Amino acid sequence: AQSVTQPDIHITVSEGASLELRCNYSYGATPYLFWYVQSPGQGLQLLLKYFSGDTLVQGIKGFEAEFKRSQSSFNLRKPSVHWSDAAEYFCAVGGTGGTSYGKLTFGQGTILTVHP
Amino acid sequence: EPEVTQTPSHQVTQMGQEVILRCVPISNHLYFYWYRQILGQKVEFLVSFYNNEISEKSEIFDDQFSVERPDGSNFTLKIRSTKLEDSAMYFCANGAATSTDTQYFGPGTRLTVL
């Protein structure tokens, strides 16, 4: 069965500092990996996704993530955090392995707090 | 970015009552999903729907749940007899061409069962 682990429930950084949010996944076939962000009262917005090819993917709002198959990881990074980045971040895995039809499995989420 | 809308934003109901949650999908996006998030827990997959039939469902999606596109446009989730543990945020998601395409999420409906 597919699963996603986000080890950090809550992270606090200062504005302008760099950020890395960790994500580890378990999936039997080729994974499709996603990072979504959720601001309070909002739905889930896609930041970026990895399907194949270049293992370093660029997303919106200056975010990037690197797929490392050997470590089963897909960590999200941003070189300089802005106060508006404060939100909850979800890593998700999906794919067409077996009988999956696009089902996404989400991690627990990481709440990001940004100090001025 | 394409937008999925959901109504109502908040639904309060008594235990045992039926509720219908509605989702207006993106035009020409043919893959539909429902997820839910119980407060403080993970976002969980409920069901996927394509070509007017369920493609996959989780063990959460029991006989009390059903989905349909009654008018060929809106996508609904019905809970026949709500339980306290059904209280959660319910998200509709919509994908375009394939089951691995990006899923666009709606803002959610917060269901409170009393």
PDB file of C-alpha atoms in Angstrom:
ATOM      1  CA  ALA A   1       0.000   0.000   0.000  1.00  0.00           C
ATOM      2  CA  GLN A   2       1.182   3.500  -0.699  1.00  0.00           C
ATOM      3  CA  SER A   3       2.004   5.830   2.176  1.00  0.00           C
ATOM      4  CA  VAL A   4       3.561   9.219   2.806  1.00  0.00           C
ATOM      5  CA  THR A   5       5.393  10.445   5.875  1.00  0.00           C
ATOM      6  CA  GLN A   6       6.052  14.064   6.705  1.00  0.00           C
ATOM      7  CA  PRO A   7       8.240  13.894   9.801  1.00  0.00           C
ATOM      8  CA  ASP A   8       7.839  17.529  10.808  1.00  0.00           C
ATOM      9  CA  ILE A   9       4.411  18.504  12.056  1.00  0.00           C
ATOM     10  CA  HIS A  10       5.328  22.144  12.667  1.00  0.00           C
ATOM     11  CA  ILE A  11       8.252  24.225  11.428  1.00  0.00           C
ATOM     12  CA  THR A  12       9.043  27.824  12.300  1.00  0.00           C
ATOM     13  CA  VAL A  13      11.443  29.940  10.246  1.00  0.00           C
ATOM     14  CA  SER A  14      12.330  33.600  10.030  1.00  0.00           C
ATOM     15  CA  GLU A  15      11.372  35.581   6.969  1.00  0.00           C
ATOM     16  CA  GLY A  16      14.206  35.444   4.453  1.00  0.00           C
ATOM     17  CA  ALA A  17      15.571  32.170   5.775  1.00  0.00           C
ATOM     18  CA  SER A  18      15.769  29.035   3.666  1.00  0.00           C
ATOM     19  CA  LEU A  19      13.231  26.247   4.046  1.00  0.00           C
ATOM     20  CA  GLU A  20      13.196  22.502   3.569  1.00  0.00           C
ATOM     21  CA  LEU A  21      10.131  20.376   4.247  1.00  0.00           C
ATOM     22  CA  ARG A  22      10.694  16.664   4.325  1.00  0.00           C
ATOM     23  CA  CYS A  23       8.619  13.980   2.643  1.00  0.00           C
ATOM     24  CA  ASN A  24       9.209  10.245   2.440  1.00  0.00           C
ATOM     25  CA  TYR A  25       6.982   7.921   0.495  1.00  0.00           C
ATOM     26  CA  SER A  26       6.335   4.240   0.047  1.00  0.00           C
ATOM     27  CA  TYR A  27       4.998   3.087  -3.288  1.00  0.00           C
ATOM     28  CA  GLY A  28       5.436  -0.168  -5.149  1.00  0.00           C
ATOM     29  CA  ALA A  29       5.540   1.210  -8.677  1.00  0.00           C
ATOM     30  CA  THR A  30       6.755   4.433 -10.264  1.00  0.00           C
ATOM     31  CA  PRO A  31       5.418   7.186  -8.040  1.00  0.00           C
ATOM     32  CA  TYR A  32       3.842  10.427  -9.051  1.00  0.00           C
ATOM     33  CA  LEU A  33       4.634  12.972  -6.365  1.00  0.00           C
ATOM     34  CA  PHE A  34       2.975  16.222  -5.471  1.00  0.00           C
ATOM     35  CA  TRP A  35       3.238  19.070  -3.031  1.00  0.00           C
ATOM     36  CA  TYR A  36       0.093  20.998  -2.171  1.00  0.00           C
ATOM     37  CA  VAL A  37      -0.317  24.054   0.048  1.00  0.00           C
ATOM     38  CA  GLN A  38      -3.375  24.938   2.082  1.00  0.00           C
ATOM     39  CA  SER A  39      -3.972  28.370   3.523  1.00  0.00           C
ATOM     40  CA  PRO A  40      -6.601  28.754   6.252  1.00  0.00           C
ATOM     41  CA  GLY A  41     -10.097  28.447   4.826  1.00  0.00           C
ATOM     42  CA  GLN A  42      -8.777  27.596   1.397  1.00  0.00           C
ATOM     43  CA  GLY A  43      -8.597  24.455  -0.681  1.00  0.00           C
ATOM     44  CA  LEU A  44      -5.447  22.643  -1.630  1.00  0.00           C
ATOM     45  CA  GLN A  45      -3.330  24.432  -4.207  1.00  0.00           C
ATOM     46  CA  LEU A  46      -0.769  22.522  -6.246  1.00  0.00           C
ATOM     47  CA  LEU A  47       2.773  23.802  -5.800  1.00  0.00           C
ATOM     48  CA  LEU A  48       4.560  21.317  -8.012  1.00  0.00           C
ATOM     49  CA  LYS A  49       4.547  17.738  -9.226  1.00  0.00           C
ATOM     50  CA  TYR A  50       6.966  15.072 -10.355  1.00  0.00           C
ATOM     51  CA  PHE A  51       5.979  12.497 -12.949  1.00  0.00           C
ATOM     52  CA  SER A  52       9.244  11.616 -14.672  1.00  0.00           C
ATOM     53  CA  GLY A  53      12.413  13.114 -16.115  1.00  0.00           C
ATOM     54  CA  ASP A  54      14.461  15.723 -14.308  1.00  0.00           C
ATOM     55  CA  THR A  55      14.456  14.907 -10.626  1.00  0.00           C
ATOM     56  CA  LEU A  56      14.582  18.567  -9.632  1.00  0.00           C
ATOM     57  CA  VAL A  57      11.243  20.181 -10.312  1.00  0.00           C
ATOM     58  CA  GLN A  58      10.317  23.814 -10.135  1.00  0.00           C
ATOM     59  CA  GLY A  59       6.967  25.002  -8.921  1.00  0.00           C
ATOM     60  CA  ILE A  60       5.029  28.132  -8.245  1.00  0.00           C
ATOM     61  CA  LYS A  61       5.912  30.784  -5.675  1.00  0.00           C
ATOM     62  CA  GLY A  62       9.643  29.994  -5.911  1.00  0.00           C
ATOM     63  CA  PHE A  63       9.390  26.454  -4.554  1.00  0.00           C
ATOM     64  CA  GLU A  64      11.314  23.471  -5.830  1.00  0.00           C
ATOM     65  CA  ALA A  65      11.496  19.805  -4.889  1.00  0.00           C
ATOM     66  CA  GLU A  66      13.957  17.030  -5.550  1.00  0.00           C
ATOM     67  CA  PHE A  67      12.974  13.417  -6.140  1.00  0.00           C
ATOM     68  CA  LYS A  68      15.503  10.968  -4.722  1.00  0.00           C
ATOM     69  CA  ARG A  69      14.510   7.419  -5.541  1.00  0.00           C
ATOM     70  CA  SER A  70      17.300   5.890  -3.445  1.00  0.00           C
ATOM     71  CA  GLN A  71      15.997   7.682  -0.365  1.00  0.00           C
ATOM     72  CA  SER A  72      12.291   7.504  -1.265  1.00  0.00           C
ATOM     73  CA  SER A  73      12.148  11.217  -0.650  1.00  0.00           C
ATOM     74  CA  PHE A  74      10.631  14.264  -2.262  1.00  0.00           C
ATOM     75  CA  ASN A  75      11.672  17.226  -0.137  1.00  0.00           C
ATOM     76  CA  LEU A  76      10.337  20.704  -0.772  1.00  0.00           C
ATOM     77  CA  ARG A  77      12.683  23.686  -0.659  1.00  0.00           C
ATOM     78  CA  LYS A  78      12.628  27.425  -0.932  1.00  0.00           C
ATOM     79  CA  PRO A  79      15.762  29.581  -0.707  1.00  0.00           C
ATOM     80  CA  SER A  80      14.100  32.580   0.941  1.00  0.00           C
ATOM     81  CA  VAL A  81      10.780  32.364   2.755  1.00  0.00           C
ATOM     82  CA  HIS A  82       8.214  35.150   2.660  1.00  0.00           C
ATOM     83  CA  TRP A  83       5.635  35.837   5.373  1.00  0.00           C
ATOM     84  CA  SER A  84       2.918  34.888   2.894  1.00  0.00           C
ATOM     85  CA  ASP A  85       4.305  31.344   2.745  1.00  0.00           C
ATOM     86  CA  ALA A  86       2.859  30.610   6.174  1.00  0.00           C
ATOM     87  CA  ALA A  87       0.417  27.762   5.548  1.00  0.00           C
ATOM     88  CA  GLU A  88       0.102  24.001   5.795  1.00  0.00           C
ATOM     89  CA  TYR A  89       2.002  21.920   3.261  1.00  0.00           C
ATOM     90  CA  PHE A  90       1.017  18.458   2.116  1.00  0.00           C
ATOM     91  CA  CYS A  91       3.068  15.914   0.245  1.00  0.00           C
ATOM     92  CA  ALA A  92       1.118  13.331  -1.750  1.00  0.00           C
ATOM     93  CA  VAL A  93       1.832  10.266  -3.836  1.00  0.00           C
ATOM     94  CA  GLY A  94      -0.275   8.836  -6.621  1.00  0.00           C
ATOM     95  CA  GLY A  95       0.088   6.658  -9.642  1.00  0.00           C
ATOM     96  CA  THR A  96      -1.321   3.944 -11.798  1.00  0.00           C
ATOM     97  CA  GLY A  97       0.289   0.993 -10.123  1.00  0.00           C
ATOM     98  CA  GLY A  98      -2.106  -1.910  -9.766  1.00  0.00           C
ATOM     99  CA  THR A  99      -5.693  -0.765  -9.770  1.00  0.00           C
ATOM    100  CA  SER A 100      -5.078   2.807  -8.740  1.00  0.00           C
ATOM    101  CA  TYR A 101      -7.048   5.331 -10.758  1.00  0.00           C
ATOM    102  CA  GLY A 102      -5.431   8.536  -9.649  1.00  0.00           C
ATOM    103  CA  LYS A 103      -6.011   8.144  -5.939  1.00  0.00           C
ATOM    104  CA  LEU A 104      -3.720  10.437  -3.970  1.00  0.00           C
ATOM    105  CA  THR A 105      -2.322   9.439  -0.609  1.00  0.00           C
ATOM    106  CA  PHE A 106      -1.388  12.385   1.561  1.00  0.00           C
ATOM    107  CA  GLY A 107       1.067  12.917   4.341  1.00  0.00           C
ATOM    108  CA  GLN A 108       0.072  14.348   7.697  1.00  0.00           C
ATOM    109  CA  GLY A 109       0.995  17.849   6.634  1.00  0.00           C
ATOM    110  CA  THR A 110       3.570  20.332   7.917  1.00  0.00           C
ATOM    111  CA  ILE A 111       2.448  23.643   9.349  1.00  0.00           C
ATOM    112  CA  LEU A 112       4.842  26.436   8.466  1.00  0.00           C
ATOM    113  CA  THR A 113       5.039  29.515  10.677  1.00  0.00           C
ATOM    114  CA  VAL A 114       7.067  32.485   9.461  1.00  0.00           C
ATOM    115  CA  HIS A 115       8.454  35.012  11.945  1.00  0.00           C
ATOM    116  CA  PRO A 116       9.056  38.567  10.748  1.00  0.00           C
TER     117      PRO A 116
ATOM    118  CA  GLU B   1      -5.442  28.212 -12.400  1.00  0.00           C
ATOM    119  CA  PRO B   2      -8.665  26.281 -13.098  1.00  0.00           C
ATOM    120  CA  GLU B   3     -11.171  26.508 -10.287  1.00  0.00           C
ATOM    121  CA  VAL B   4     -13.392  23.933  -8.637  1.00  0.00           C
ATOM    122  CA  THR B   5     -16.220  25.267  -6.500  1.00  0.00           C
ATOM    123  CA  GLN B   6     -18.123  23.536  -3.724  1.00  0.00           C
ATOM    124  CA  THR B   7     -21.385  24.202  -1.950  1.00  0.00           C
ATOM    125  CA  PRO B   8     -22.222  24.683   0.799  1.00  0.00           C
ATOM    126  CA  SER B   9     -19.099  25.936   2.509  1.00  0.00           C
ATOM    127  CA  HIS B  10     -20.434  24.752   5.861  1.00  0.00           C
ATOM    128  CA  GLN B  11     -23.190  22.256   6.607  1.00  0.00           C
ATOM    129  CA  VAL B  12     -24.535  21.480  10.049  1.00  0.00           C
ATOM    130  CA  THR B  13     -26.807  18.473  10.389  1.00  0.00           C
ATOM    131  CA  GLN B  14     -28.287  16.165  12.968  1.00  0.00           C
ATOM    132  CA  MET B  15     -27.061  12.617  13.295  1.00  0.00           C
ATOM    133  CA  GLY B  16     -29.059  10.293  11.058  1.00  0.00           C
ATOM    134  CA  GLN B  17     -29.935  12.960   8.512  1.00  0.00           C
ATOM    135  CA  GLU B  18     -29.004  12.819   4.851  1.00  0.00           C
ATOM    136  CA  VAL B  19     -26.641  15.407   3.405  1.00  0.00           C
ATOM    137  CA  ILE B  20     -25.641  16.172  -0.148  1.00  0.00           C
ATOM    138  CA  LEU B  21     -22.417  17.977  -0.866  1.00  0.00           C
ATOM    139  CA  ARG B  22     -22.025  19.567  -4.275  1.00  0.00           C
ATOM    140  CA  CYS B  23     -19.100  20.264  -6.514  1.00  0.00           C
ATOM    141  CA  VAL B  24     -18.977  22.269  -9.716  1.00  0.00           C
ATOM    142  CA  PRO B  25     -16.104  20.887 -11.760  1.00  0.00           C
ATOM    143  CA  ILE B  26     -13.857  22.451 -14.348  1.00  0.00           C
ATOM    144  CA  SER B  27     -15.126  22.272 -17.884  1.00  0.00           C
ATOM    145  CA  ASN B  28     -13.844  19.216 -19.769  1.00  0.00           C
ATOM    146  CA  HIS B  29     -12.143  17.790 -16.692  1.00  0.00           C
ATOM    147  CA  LEU B  30     -13.568  14.279 -16.531  1.00  0.00           C
ATOM    148  CA  TYR B  31     -11.935  12.690 -13.498  1.00  0.00           C
ATOM    149  CA  PHE B  32     -13.658  13.356 -10.193  1.00  0.00           C
ATOM    150  CA  TYR B  33     -12.590  12.644  -6.638  1.00  0.00           C
ATOM    151  CA  TRP B  34     -13.787  13.135  -3.102  1.00  0.00           C
ATOM    152  CA  TYR B  35     -11.434  13.384  -0.169  1.00  0.00           C
ATOM    153  CA  ARG B  36     -12.059  14.200   3.450  1.00  0.00           C
ATOM    154  CA  GLN B  37     -10.003  15.603   6.279  1.00  0.00           C
ATOM    155  CA  ILE B  38     -11.055  15.020   9.851  1.00  0.00           C
ATOM    156  CA  LEU B  39      -9.798  17.824  12.070  1.00  0.00           C
ATOM    157  CA  GLY B  40      -6.141  17.278  12.897  1.00  0.00           C
ATOM    158  CA  GLN B  41      -5.797  14.260  10.621  1.00  0.00           C
ATOM    159  CA  LYS B  42      -4.587  13.483   7.126  1.00  0.00           C
ATOM    160  CA  VAL B  43      -6.470  14.192   3.937  1.00  0.00           C
ATOM    161  CA  GLU B  44      -8.012  10.811   3.044  1.00  0.00           C
ATOM    162  CA  PHE B  45      -9.161   9.504  -0.311  1.00  0.00           C
ATOM    163  CA  LEU B  46     -12.820   8.491  -0.477  1.00  0.00           C
ATOM    164  CA  VAL B  47     -13.704   7.769  -4.089  1.00  0.00           C
ATOM    165  CA  SER B  48     -12.773   8.363  -7.711  1.00  0.00           C
ATOM    166  CA  PHE B  49     -15.321   8.638 -10.488  1.00  0.00           C
ATOM    167  CA  TYR B  50     -14.921   8.561 -14.235  1.00  0.00           C
ATOM    168  CA  ASN B  51     -17.245   7.946 -17.148  1.00  0.00           C
ATOM    169  CA  ASN B  52     -20.254   7.921 -14.841  1.00  0.00           C
ATOM    170  CA  GLU B  53     -19.037   5.146 -12.634  1.00  0.00           C
ATOM    171  CA  ILE B  54     -16.876   4.661  -9.580  1.00  0.00           C
ATOM    172  CA  SER B  55     -13.294   3.784 -10.500  1.00  0.00           C
ATOM    173  CA  GLU B  56     -11.980   3.186  -7.028  1.00  0.00           C
ATOM    174  CA  LYS B  57     -13.199   3.637  -3.476  1.00  0.00           C
ATOM    175  CA  SER B  58     -11.638   3.426  -0.069  1.00  0.00           C
ATOM    176  CA  GLU B  59     -12.855   1.343   2.839  1.00  0.00           C
ATOM    177  CA  ILE B  60     -14.278   4.554   4.304  1.00  0.00           C
ATOM    178  CA  PHE B  61     -16.690   4.778   1.384  1.00  0.00           C
ATOM    179  CA  ASP B  62     -19.286   2.318   2.633  1.00  0.00           C
ATOM    180  CA  ASP B  63     -22.953   1.881   1.732  1.00  0.00           C
ATOM    181  CA  GLN B  64     -23.829   5.142   3.452  1.00  0.00           C
ATOM    182  CA  PHE B  65     -21.964   7.073   0.763  1.00  0.00           C
ATOM    183  CA  SER B  66     -22.839   7.549  -2.878  1.00  0.00           C
ATOM    184  CA  VAL B  67     -21.701   9.781  -5.716  1.00  0.00           C
ATOM    185  CA  GLU B  68     -23.269  10.882  -8.958  1.00  0.00           C
ATOM    186  CA  ARG B  69     -23.417  13.556 -11.634  1.00  0.00           C
ATOM    187  CA  PRO B  70     -27.155  14.069 -11.697  1.00  0.00           C
ATOM    188  CA  ASP B  71     -27.231  16.677 -14.423  1.00  0.00           C
ATOM    189  CA  GLY B  72     -24.042  15.741 -16.237  1.00  0.00           C
ATOM    190  CA  SER B  73     -22.309  18.721 -14.732  1.00  0.00           C
ATOM    191  CA  ASN B  74     -22.332  18.982 -10.944  1.00  0.00           C
ATOM    192  CA  PHE B  75     -20.746  16.167  -8.985  1.00  0.00           C
ATOM    193  CA  THR B  76     -22.344  15.230  -5.677  1.00  0.00           C
ATOM    194  CA  LEU B  77     -21.474  13.233  -2.596  1.00  0.00           C
ATOM    195  CA  LYS B  78     -24.422  11.941  -0.588  1.00  0.00           C
ATOM    196  CA  ILE B  79     -24.231  10.613   2.932  1.00  0.00           C
ATOM    197  CA  ARG B  80     -27.469   8.779   3.638  1.00  0.00           C
ATOM    198  CA  SER B  81     -27.505   8.675   7.408  1.00  0.00           C
ATOM    199  CA  THR B  82     -24.817  10.824   8.953  1.00  0.00           C
ATOM    200  CA  LYS B  83     -22.833   9.766  11.990  1.00  0.00           C
ATOM    201  CA  LEU B  84     -20.869  11.901  14.418  1.00  0.00           C
ATOM    202  CA  GLU B  85     -17.638  10.557  12.942  1.00  0.00           C
ATOM    203  CA  ASP B  86     -18.585  11.900   9.511  1.00  0.00           C
ATOM    204  CA  SER B  87     -17.783  15.403  10.764  1.00  0.00           C
ATOM    205  CA  ALA B  88     -14.910  16.553   8.570  1.00  0.00           C
ATOM    206  CA  MET B  89     -13.883  18.827   5.740  1.00  0.00           C
ATOM    207  CA  TYR B  90     -14.855  17.266   2.426  1.00  0.00           C
ATOM    208  CA  PHE B  91     -12.856  18.200  -0.667  1.00  0.00           C
ATOM    209  CA  CYS B  92     -13.875  17.662  -4.239  1.00  0.00           C
ATOM    210  CA  ALA B  93     -11.039  17.319  -6.744  1.00  0.00           C
ATOM    211  CA  ASN B  94     -11.097  17.321 -10.522  1.00  0.00           C
ATOM    212  CA  GLY B  95      -8.554  16.127 -13.067  1.00  0.00           C
ATOM    213  CA  ALA B  96      -8.406  16.480 -16.807  1.00  0.00           C
ATOM    214  CA  ALA B  97      -7.209  13.968 -19.291  1.00  0.00           C
ATOM    215  CA  THR B  98      -5.839  11.032 -17.364  1.00  0.00           C
ATOM    216  CA  SER B  99      -5.965   9.567 -13.922  1.00  0.00           C
ATOM    217  CA  THR B 100      -2.453  10.845 -13.253  1.00  0.00           C
ATOM    218  CA  ASP B 101      -3.142  14.405 -14.276  1.00  0.00           C
ATOM    219  CA  THR B 102      -3.068  17.223 -11.773  1.00  0.00           C
ATOM    220  CA  GLN B 103      -6.048  17.207  -9.440  1.00  0.00           C
ATOM    221  CA  TYR B 104      -7.501  20.625  -8.749  1.00  0.00           C
ATOM    222  CA  PHE B 105      -9.140  20.879  -5.362  1.00  0.00           C
ATOM    223  CA  GLY B 106     -12.156  22.856  -4.325  1.00  0.00           C
ATOM    224  CA  PRO B 107     -12.216  24.953  -1.138  1.00  0.00           C
ATOM    225  CA  GLY B 108     -14.041  22.233   0.767  1.00  0.00           C
ATOM    226  CA  THR B 109     -17.305  21.811   2.660  1.00  0.00           C
ATOM    227  CA  ARG B 110     -17.068  21.649   6.416  1.00  0.00           C
ATOM    228  CA  LEU B 111     -19.622  19.098   7.634  1.00  0.00           C
ATOM    229  CA  THR B 112     -20.587  19.166  11.287  1.00  0.00           C
ATOM    230  CA  VAL B 113     -22.784  16.347  12.569  1.00  0.00           C
ATOM    231  CA  LEU B 114     -24.456  16.984  15.926  1.00  0.00           C
TER     232      LEU B 114
END
